[in-house]
Short mmCIF file of C-alpha atoms in Angstrom, two decimals:
data_model
loop_
_atom_site.label_atom_id
_atom_site.label_comp_id
_atom_site.label_asym_id
_atom_site.label_seq_id
_atom_site.Cartn_x
_atom_site.Cartn_y
_atom_site.Cartn_z
CA UNK A 1 36.45 111.39 -22.90
CA UNK A 2 39.03 108.47 -20.81
CA UNK A 3 37.98 108.25 -17.47
CA UNK A 4 40.71 109.66 -14.92
CA UNK A 5 42.45 107.82 -12.33
CA UNK A 6 42.48 109.14 -9.37
CA UNK A 7 44.95 108.55 -6.95
CA UNK A 8 44.51 108.35 -3.28
CA UNK A 9 45.95 111.12 -0.74
CA UNK A 10 49.89 110.89 -0.64
CA UNK A 11 50.49 109.43 3.03
CA UNK A 12 52.85 110.98 5.85
CA UNK A 13 55.14 109.02 7.58
CA UNK A 14 52.62 109.55 10.77
CA UNK A 15 49.71 107.76 9.03
CA UNK A 16 48.22 110.94 7.93
CA UNK A 17 47.66 112.13 3.84
CA UNK A 18 49.00 115.99 3.48
CA UNK A 19 46.05 117.91 4.95
CA UNK A 20 46.23 115.85 7.84
CA UNK A 21 43.58 114.07 7.57
CA UNK A 22 44.04 109.72 9.31
CA UNK A 23 43.70 107.48 5.84
CA UNK A 24 43.73 104.18 5.88
CA UNK A 25 46.62 102.51 5.14
CA UNK A 26 44.73 99.53 4.20
CA UNK A 27 44.42 100.08 -0.48
CA UNK A 28 47.66 102.91 -0.19
CA UNK A 29 49.40 99.82 1.00
CA UNK A 30 47.59 97.24 -1.24
CA UNK A 31 48.60 100.25 -4.47
CA UNK A 32 52.62 100.38 -3.47
CA UNK A 33 52.72 96.71 -3.29
CA UNK A 34 50.81 96.27 -6.92
CA UNK A 35 53.15 99.35 -7.67
CA UNK A 36 56.02 97.68 -6.49
CA UNK A 37 55.05 94.52 -8.23
CA UNK A 38 54.50 95.62 -11.39
CA UNK A 39 57.68 97.98 -11.41
CA UNK A 40 59.85 94.95 -11.06
CA UNK A 41 58.10 92.44 -13.16
CA UNK A 42 60.15 90.66 -15.13
CA UNK A 43 57.59 90.46 -18.16
CA UNK A 44 56.20 93.93 -19.43
CA UNK A 45 53.03 94.73 -17.75
CA UNK A 46 51.09 97.37 -18.35
CA UNK A 47 47.50 99.30 -16.64
CA UNK A 48 45.16 100.40 -18.78
CA UNK A 49 41.91 102.24 -18.20
CA UNK A 50 39.03 100.77 -20.17
CA UNK A 51 39.36 102.50 -23.35
CA UNK A 52 42.99 101.78 -23.57
CA UNK A 53 44.65 104.39 -22.84
CA UNK A 54 47.73 103.15 -21.00
CA UNK A 55 48.24 104.70 -17.94
CA UNK A 56 51.46 102.64 -16.36
CA UNK A 57 54.16 100.56 -17.62
CA UNK A 58 57.29 98.93 -16.70
CA UNK A 59 60.82 99.78 -17.73
CA UNK A 60 60.17 95.82 -19.50
CA UNK A 61 57.69 97.30 -21.66
CA UNK A 62 60.32 99.84 -22.59
CA UNK A 63 62.77 97.07 -23.42
CA UNK A 64 60.82 95.63 -25.80
CA UNK A 65 59.11 98.80 -27.44
CA UNK A 66 62.31 100.59 -27.38
CA UNK A 67 59.83 103.71 -26.12
CA UNK A 68 61.02 105.64 -23.04
CA UNK A 69 58.27 105.28 -20.06
CA UNK A 70 56.93 109.23 -21.21
CA UNK A 71 56.66 108.42 -24.91
CA UNK A 72 54.34 105.13 -23.93
CA UNK A 73 52.19 106.59 -20.58
CA UNK A 74 49.03 108.04 -21.66
CA UNK A 75 48.85 107.27 -25.03
CA UNK A 76 46.41 104.78 -26.51
CA UNK A 77 47.02 101.13 -26.99
CA UNK A 78 46.60 101.95 -30.78
CA UNK A 79 49.39 103.88 -30.92
CA UNK A 80 51.65 100.52 -31.03
CA UNK A 81 49.14 98.23 -33.02
CA UNK A 82 47.13 97.88 -35.94
CA UNK A 83 43.02 99.08 -36.07
CA UNK A 84 42.27 95.43 -36.51
CA UNK A 85 44.79 94.33 -33.01
CA UNK A 86 43.17 98.11 -31.71
CA UNK A 87 39.54 95.99 -31.95
CA UNK A 88 40.21 92.98 -30.79
CA UNK A 89 42.22 94.14 -27.73
CA UNK A 90 39.01 96.49 -27.17
CA UNK A 91 37.52 93.11 -27.26
CA UNK A 92 39.07 91.76 -24.63
CA UNK A 93 38.85 94.50 -22.54
CA UNK A 94 35.22 93.70 -22.66
CA UNK A 95 36.10 90.06 -21.72
CA UNK A 96 37.79 91.53 -18.96
CA UNK A 97 34.78 93.36 -17.95
CA UNK A 98 33.07 90.36 -17.99
CA UNK A 99 35.15 87.66 -16.68
CA UNK A 100 37.96 89.61 -15.18
CA UNK A 101 40.67 88.22 -16.81
CA UNK A 102 41.31 87.28 -21.06
CA UNK A 103 43.93 85.37 -22.04
CA UNK A 104 46.29 84.28 -24.62
CA UNK A 105 45.32 87.57 -27.17
CA UNK A 106 48.03 87.72 -29.99
CA UNK A 107 48.90 91.48 -30.51
CA UNK A 108 51.85 92.33 -32.65
CA UNK A 109 53.01 96.36 -31.56
CA UNK A 110 55.66 97.78 -33.30
CA UNK A 111 58.37 98.72 -31.74
CA UNK A 112 60.78 102.43 -32.20
CA UNK A 113 62.92 100.83 -34.61
CA UNK A 114 59.52 99.87 -36.55
CA UNK A 115 59.65 95.94 -36.00
CA UNK A 116 56.91 94.17 -35.75
CA UNK A 117 56.87 91.93 -32.22
CA UNK A 118 54.72 89.51 -31.97
CA UNK A 119 53.43 89.02 -28.73
CA UNK A 120 50.85 87.05 -26.33
CA UNK A 121 48.48 89.21 -23.86
CA UNK A 122 47.26 88.04 -20.46
CA UNK A 123 45.40 90.85 -18.34
CA UNK A 124 43.13 90.48 -15.66
CA UNK A 125 40.80 93.46 -13.87
CA UNK A 126 42.56 96.60 -11.94
CA UNK A 127 39.22 97.81 -9.69
CA UNK A 128 38.34 100.70 -7.96
CA UNK A 129 37.95 100.27 -3.93
CA UNK A 130 34.14 99.36 -4.31
CA UNK A 131 35.53 96.79 -6.69
CA UNK A 132 34.16 97.91 -10.05
CA UNK A 133 36.54 97.50 -13.42
CA UNK A 134 37.92 100.52 -14.07
CA UNK A 135 40.43 99.05 -16.57
CA UNK A 136 43.24 96.01 -16.87
CA UNK A 137 46.78 94.93 -15.79
CA UNK A 138 48.20 93.64 -18.74
CA UNK A 139 51.14 90.84 -19.39
CA UNK A 140 52.57 90.26 -22.81
CA UNK A 141 54.77 87.55 -23.41
CA UNK A 142 57.68 88.70 -25.90
CA UNK A 143 56.65 85.48 -29.02
CA UNK A 144 59.72 85.55 -31.29
CA UNK A 145 61.64 82.84 -29.49
CA UNK A 146 58.48 80.98 -28.92
CA UNK A 147 57.96 81.54 -32.69
CA UNK A 148 61.45 80.85 -33.04
CA UNK A 149 61.07 77.28 -31.52
CA UNK A 150 57.58 76.42 -33.08
CA UNK A 151 59.65 76.62 -36.73
CA UNK A 152 62.00 74.83 -35.62
CA UNK A 153 59.80 72.00 -34.86
CA UNK A 154 57.67 72.99 -37.68
CA UNK A 155 61.02 72.49 -39.57
CA UNK A 156 61.91 69.24 -38.22
CA UNK A 157 57.95 67.89 -38.31
CA UNK A 158 57.73 68.65 -42.07
CA UNK A 159 61.26 66.72 -42.77
CA UNK A 160 60.63 64.52 -40.34
CA UNK A 161 61.17 60.88 -41.81
CA UNK A 162 58.45 59.33 -40.11
CA UNK A 163 54.88 60.01 -40.63
CA UNK A 164 54.42 62.64 -37.91
CA UNK A 165 50.96 64.43 -37.12
CA UNK A 166 49.26 67.00 -34.19
CA UNK A 167 46.13 66.72 -33.24
CA UNK A 168 44.13 68.84 -30.41
CA UNK A 169 43.04 66.97 -27.96
CA UNK A 170 39.61 66.33 -29.92
CA UNK A 171 41.33 64.13 -32.49
CA UNK A 172 41.50 66.69 -34.91
CA UNK A 173 44.57 66.76 -36.95
CA UNK A 174 45.90 70.57 -37.12
CA UNK A 175 49.20 69.93 -38.63
CA UNK A 176 50.78 66.49 -40.78
CA UNK A 177 54.31 65.38 -42.71
CA UNK A 178 54.38 64.22 -46.53
CA UNK A 179 55.17 60.91 -44.76
CA UNK A 180 51.87 60.43 -43.35
CA UNK A 181 50.35 61.56 -46.87
CA UNK A 182 52.62 59.36 -48.48
CA UNK A 183 52.01 56.77 -45.74
CA UNK A 184 48.09 57.02 -46.28
CA UNK A 185 47.84 58.05 -49.87
CA UNK A 186 45.99 61.37 -48.83
CA UNK A 187 46.83 65.22 -49.99
CA UNK A 188 47.75 67.48 -47.42
CA UNK A 189 44.34 69.42 -47.62
CA UNK A 190 42.47 65.79 -47.23
CA UNK A 191 44.33 65.00 -43.97
CA UNK A 192 44.37 69.02 -42.30
CA UNK A 193 41.72 69.92 -40.41
CA UNK A 194 40.20 66.22 -40.97
CA UNK A 195 39.36 64.30 -36.81
CA UNK A 196 41.56 61.29 -36.66
CA UNK A 197 37.40 59.31 -36.91
CA UNK A 198 38.45 59.75 -40.60
CA UNK A 199 40.75 57.48 -41.09
CA UNK A 200 40.40 54.77 -37.63
CA UNK A 201 37.78 52.49 -36.58
CA UNK A 202 35.64 53.66 -34.29
CA UNK A 203 36.83 51.03 -31.81
CA UNK A 204 40.66 52.78 -32.24
CA UNK A 205 38.79 55.86 -32.21
CA UNK A 206 38.27 55.63 -28.29
CA UNK A 207 41.94 53.84 -27.89
CA UNK A 208 43.08 57.03 -29.47
CA UNK A 209 41.30 58.97 -27.25
CA UNK A 210 42.39 57.20 -23.90
CA UNK A 211 46.36 57.63 -25.97
CA UNK A 212 44.94 61.54 -25.70
CA UNK A 213 44.01 61.45 -21.87
CA UNK A 214 47.48 59.74 -21.33
CA UNK A 215 49.17 61.54 -22.81
CA UNK A 216 47.71 64.56 -20.57
CA UNK A 217 48.34 62.78 -17.56
CA UNK A 218 51.54 61.42 -18.20
CA UNK A 219 53.34 63.66 -20.88
CA UNK A 220 53.49 60.30 -23.39
CA UNK A 221 52.02 57.27 -24.47
CA UNK A 222 53.70 54.64 -26.68
CA UNK A 223 52.84 52.43 -28.83
CA UNK A 224 49.45 52.50 -29.66
CA UNK A 225 47.79 50.46 -31.90
CA UNK A 226 46.32 52.02 -35.23
CA UNK A 227 44.94 50.72 -38.25
CA UNK A 228 44.63 53.51 -40.40
CA UNK A 229 43.30 53.08 -43.96
CA UNK A 230 44.91 54.32 -46.87
CA UNK A 231 42.89 56.22 -49.50
CA UNK A 232 43.26 53.26 -51.78
CA UNK A 233 41.60 51.50 -48.93
CA UNK A 234 44.16 49.43 -47.53
CA UNK A 235 44.39 48.87 -43.87
CA UNK A 236 48.12 49.69 -42.04
CA UNK A 237 48.87 48.60 -39.06
CA UNK A 238 51.08 50.83 -37.31
CA UNK A 239 52.12 52.30 -33.88
CA UNK A 240 51.98 55.07 -32.64
CA UNK A 241 54.05 57.58 -29.99
CA UNK A 242 52.64 60.59 -29.17
CA UNK A 243 54.20 63.41 -26.52
CA UNK A 244 52.02 66.30 -25.02
CA UNK A 245 51.70 69.36 -27.01
CA UNK A 246 51.80 72.62 -24.43
CA UNK A 247 50.68 76.41 -24.67
CA UNK A 248 53.55 78.87 -23.02
CA UNK A 249 51.85 78.20 -19.97
CA UNK A 250 52.63 74.27 -20.18
CA UNK A 251 48.94 73.76 -20.42
CA UNK A 252 48.82 70.38 -22.70
CA UNK A 253 46.63 71.16 -25.80
CA UNK A 254 47.20 68.28 -28.01
CA UNK A 255 49.48 65.64 -29.34
CA UNK A 256 52.41 65.35 -31.44
CA UNK A 257 52.49 61.85 -33.11
CA UNK A 258 54.62 59.34 -34.49
CA UNK A 259 53.76 56.53 -36.87
CA UNK A 260 55.52 54.20 -37.52
CA UNK A 261 54.44 51.61 -40.23
CA UNK A 262 54.38 48.34 -39.04
CA UNK A 263 54.18 46.44 -42.31
CA UNK A 264 57.61 45.30 -42.65
CA UNK A 265 57.77 44.67 -39.00
CA UNK A 266 54.59 42.03 -38.94
CA UNK A 267 55.94 40.20 -42.88
CA UNK A 268 59.07 39.87 -40.53
CA UNK A 269 57.25 38.84 -37.18
CA UNK A 270 54.97 36.33 -39.76
CA UNK A 271 58.22 35.11 -41.32
CA UNK A 272 59.69 34.64 -37.55
CA UNK A 273 56.19 32.83 -36.67
CA UNK A 274 56.59 30.51 -39.87
CA UNK A 275 60.21 29.45 -38.18
CA UNK A 276 59.05 28.64 -35.34
CA UNK A 277 56.46 26.70 -36.27
CA UNK A 278 57.75 25.34 -38.81
CA UNK A 279 61.63 24.09 -37.00
CA UNK A 280 62.22 20.64 -36.21
CA UNK A 281 63.34 21.16 -33.04
CA UNK A 282 60.84 21.80 -30.06
CA UNK A 283 60.58 25.94 -29.97
CA UNK A 284 58.96 28.15 -27.81
CA UNK A 285 58.80 32.40 -27.16
CA UNK A 286 58.36 33.68 -23.78
CA UNK A 287 57.97 36.18 -21.65
CA UNK A 288 60.54 37.56 -19.19
CA UNK A 289 58.15 36.65 -16.49
CA UNK A 290 58.64 32.52 -18.22
CA UNK A 291 54.75 32.41 -19.47
CA UNK A 292 55.05 30.92 -23.02
CA UNK A 293 53.78 33.10 -25.61
CA UNK A 294 54.10 30.37 -28.57
CA UNK A 295 54.65 27.02 -29.28
CA UNK A 296 55.62 25.02 -32.04
CA UNK A 297 53.73 21.56 -32.99
CA UNK A 298 57.10 20.03 -32.16
CA UNK A 299 56.69 20.85 -28.15
CA UNK A 300 53.32 18.92 -28.16
CA UNK A 301 55.20 16.01 -29.26
CA UNK A 302 57.91 16.55 -27.18
CA UNK A 303 55.72 16.83 -23.87
CA UNK A 304 52.00 15.34 -25.03
CA UNK A 305 50.31 18.90 -23.74
CA UNK A 306 48.20 20.22 -27.33
CA UNK A 307 49.69 23.61 -28.10
CA UNK A 308 46.17 25.21 -26.01
CA UNK A 309 47.52 23.26 -23.27
CA UNK A 310 51.21 24.90 -23.46
CA UNK A 311 50.34 28.78 -24.81
CA UNK A 312 49.89 31.34 -22.24
CA UNK A 313 50.98 28.81 -19.26
CA UNK A 314 54.23 29.59 -16.95
CA UNK A 315 57.04 27.60 -17.89
CA UNK A 316 56.90 26.59 -13.81
CA UNK A 317 54.06 24.79 -14.53
CA UNK A 318 56.50 21.58 -16.68
CA UNK A 319 59.77 21.93 -15.04
CA UNK A 320 60.49 21.49 -10.47
CA UNK A 321 60.96 24.64 -8.95
CA UNK A 322 64.92 25.08 -8.73
CA UNK A 323 65.17 24.76 -12.75
CA UNK A 324 62.32 26.78 -12.60
CA UNK A 325 65.17 29.56 -10.80
CA UNK A 326 67.57 28.05 -13.29
CA UNK A 327 65.71 29.15 -16.18
CA UNK A 328 65.31 32.86 -14.96
CA UNK A 329 68.89 33.17 -14.55
CA UNK A 330 69.07 32.16 -18.14
CA UNK A 331 66.90 35.28 -18.83
CA UNK A 332 68.64 37.01 -16.99
CA UNK A 333 71.28 36.36 -19.01
CA UNK A 334 69.53 36.66 -22.27
CA UNK A 335 68.97 40.07 -21.42
CA UNK A 336 72.83 41.42 -20.54
CA UNK A 337 74.30 38.63 -22.91
CA UNK A 338 71.38 38.77 -26.14
CA UNK A 339 71.63 35.04 -25.36
CA UNK A 340 71.96 31.78 -22.98
CA UNK A 341 73.84 28.04 -24.10
CA UNK A 342 72.90 24.90 -22.94
CA UNK A 343 70.87 25.13 -19.65
CA UNK A 344 69.85 22.17 -18.47
CA UNK A 345 66.01 21.94 -18.40
CA UNK A 346 64.01 18.23 -17.57
CA UNK A 347 60.04 19.02 -17.88
CA UNK A 348 57.52 16.56 -16.94
CA UNK A 349 55.47 15.66 -20.06
CA UNK A 350 51.96 14.89 -19.73
CA UNK A 351 52.24 11.02 -18.66
CA UNK A 352 54.77 12.18 -15.95
CA UNK A 353 57.69 11.17 -17.81
CA UNK A 354 60.45 13.27 -17.25
CA UNK A 355 62.42 15.02 -20.34
CA UNK A 356 65.82 15.57 -19.96
CA UNK A 357 66.33 18.85 -22.18
CA UNK A 358 69.04 21.34 -23.73
CA UNK A 359 68.06 24.20 -23.81
CA UNK A 360 69.72 27.40 -26.23
CA UNK A 361 68.44 30.64 -25.51
CA UNK A 362 67.71 34.06 -27.93
CA UNK A 363 66.35 37.63 -27.20
CA UNK A 364 63.01 38.64 -28.50
CA UNK A 365 63.53 42.44 -28.63
CA UNK A 366 60.17 45.10 -29.79
CA UNK A 367 61.07 47.04 -31.82
CA UNK A 368 63.43 49.76 -30.06
CA UNK A 369 65.18 47.18 -29.47
CA UNK A 370 64.64 46.22 -26.11
CA UNK A 371 64.72 43.13 -24.92
CA UNK A 372 61.02 41.62 -23.67
CA UNK A 373 61.17 37.92 -23.84
CA UNK A 374 63.43 34.69 -25.28
CA UNK A 375 63.17 33.01 -27.73
CA UNK A 376 63.70 29.08 -26.63
CA UNK A 377 65.18 26.36 -29.08
CA UNK A 378 64.89 22.66 -26.42
CA UNK A 379 67.27 19.51 -27.44
CA UNK A 380 65.50 16.20 -26.63
CA UNK A 381 68.53 14.21 -24.79
CA UNK A 382 67.06 11.09 -24.22
CA UNK A 383 68.39 9.67 -27.43
CA UNK A 384 72.12 10.73 -25.95
CA UNK A 385 71.82 9.95 -22.44
CA UNK A 386 71.00 6.52 -23.61
CA UNK A 387 73.34 6.23 -26.01
CA UNK A 388 75.95 7.22 -23.54
CA UNK A 389 74.37 4.96 -20.98
CA UNK A 390 75.44 2.21 -23.52
CA UNK A 391 78.76 3.43 -23.44
CA UNK A 392 78.79 3.38 -20.03
CA UNK A 393 77.34 -0.15 -19.63
CA UNK A 394 79.77 -1.25 -22.71
CA UNK A 395 82.53 0.40 -20.94
CA UNK A 396 81.82 -1.32 -17.67
CA UNK A 397 81.26 -4.74 -19.69
CA UNK A 398 84.92 -4.33 -21.60
CA UNK A 399 86.49 -3.11 -17.75
CA UNK A 400 84.89 -6.85 -16.34
CA UNK A 401 86.32 -8.55 -19.69
CA UNK A 402 89.62 -6.83 -19.15
CA UNK A 403 89.46 -8.38 -15.77
CA UNK A 404 89.19 -11.52 -16.33
CA UNK A 405 91.77 -11.17 -19.21
CA UNK A 406 93.83 -10.51 -16.08
CA UNK A 407 92.52 -12.99 -14.17
CA UNK A 408 92.89 -15.48 -17.08
CA UNK A 409 96.81 -14.42 -18.21
CA UNK A 410 97.65 -14.93 -14.40
CA UNK A 411 96.99 -18.60 -14.35
CA UNK A 412 98.27 -19.07 -17.99
CA UNK A 413 101.56 -17.28 -16.44
CA UNK A 414 101.40 -19.36 -13.18
CA UNK A 415 100.88 -22.61 -14.79
CA UNK A 416 103.44 -21.85 -17.71
CA UNK A 417 106.07 -20.44 -14.69
CA UNK A 418 105.43 -24.22 -13.07
CA UNK A 419 105.97 -26.25 -16.05
CA UNK A 420 109.48 -24.12 -16.49
CA UNK A 421 110.31 -24.71 -12.74
CA UNK A 422 109.38 -28.43 -13.63
CA UNK A 423 111.43 -28.51 -16.77
CA UNK A 424 114.23 -27.44 -14.41
CA UNK A 425 113.76 -29.56 -11.79
CA UNK A 426 113.63 -32.09 -14.41
CA UNK A 427 116.53 -31.32 -16.80
CA UNK A 428 118.30 -31.12 -12.79
CA UNK A 429 117.28 -34.66 -12.19
CA UNK A 430 118.64 -35.72 -15.58
CA UNK A 431 121.64 -34.09 -15.49
CA UNK A 432 122.11 -36.01 -11.35
CA UNK A 433 120.73 -39.71 -13.19
CA UNK A 434 123.84 -38.92 -16.09
CA UNK A 435 126.02 -38.20 -13.62
CA UNK A 436 125.51 -41.00 -11.56
CA UNK A 437 125.86 -43.36 -14.15
CA UNK A 438 129.07 -41.59 -15.11
CA UNK A 439 130.23 -42.50 -12.09
CA UNK A 440 128.85 -46.10 -11.53
CA UNK A 441 130.72 -46.96 -14.77
CA UNK A 442 134.26 -45.45 -13.89
CA UNK A 443 133.28 -47.27 -10.70
#
């Protein structure tokens, strides 16, 4: 026999019941507020007794199921759900009695049109004035849109070109697409329900657990390094980007992980490192703060420092504060334009010599294309400056010789002019002498 919920006496405007007795208004006000909240709740809300008979239901229940209120009230919930789900609901009621609440119980009531509607049920205890649990207040959540979203997400995961998996917060793999199988060489049934620790080392399992903590705290984790072992035993370098997997209440319940196969990138990196190492010019790699991450043998030959005395050092150790500022400006140009050209640097060598160089730098990018540093090529300008000095000296010497020639020419020309003047004077004298001779001869 279902228990009958006895409503408190109706209250009049003067605070008395219909029979005239004074009524304590607090429980009635509480019941009235509860009735208002249930009636106006946007979600389907119902009240049932402990046998599952529906005592109250708001309009949202009718909208969900397509039944009028009078077709819902006083009905057992088993009219709308399957026998198996009725047993689950009774178990949920038992949890409500014991704990006061139950969460995310799956119910699939059948609507008036015959449609089976996926819902989740959250229920809390309905208590009498003595605090005894006499029923439950249930809130249904229509999961159809969520199921569509989930199906869409599963489709995205399944058809993603990159290896994508879903795990719980303990690292158990709940879902994995074909790309994961192609990467690792395991069938899907050999991956699903397995702990990720089956495929990675104990150390990396701890790193993955730390990544999961970051997912819980921040919603994402970026570029975690994982090296899973494939079915053939090959260790495959990958980077992991993960985002939070949330339940309908927004609680993080796991992670959606995207793996990036780093083998080709590692080959490219190794090739780049080989080019740097074997380059004839001094080449170094720095981060955006100017810390040297890599330097080839030519840098050591230029500066006279061993490689271990250069790597992990700031470039400011080798150049002046003014040039450090210029180098920082060059790094900004690298970030903005991808390159910088002919920046002047004058690093001090191990022997204390100031070495004039020019710097050409290009952007160092991560796997997402973001600039994370610079690859710099130095050109030793000592020979060039020596040639320039020699040319300047030769120019100076040539100018001196030109001045000497000009002076010599001036002297020579002066002498020639004097000789011409003397010759003219001599010719004049000779002419005068001839004239005198003529006059004497005729006189």
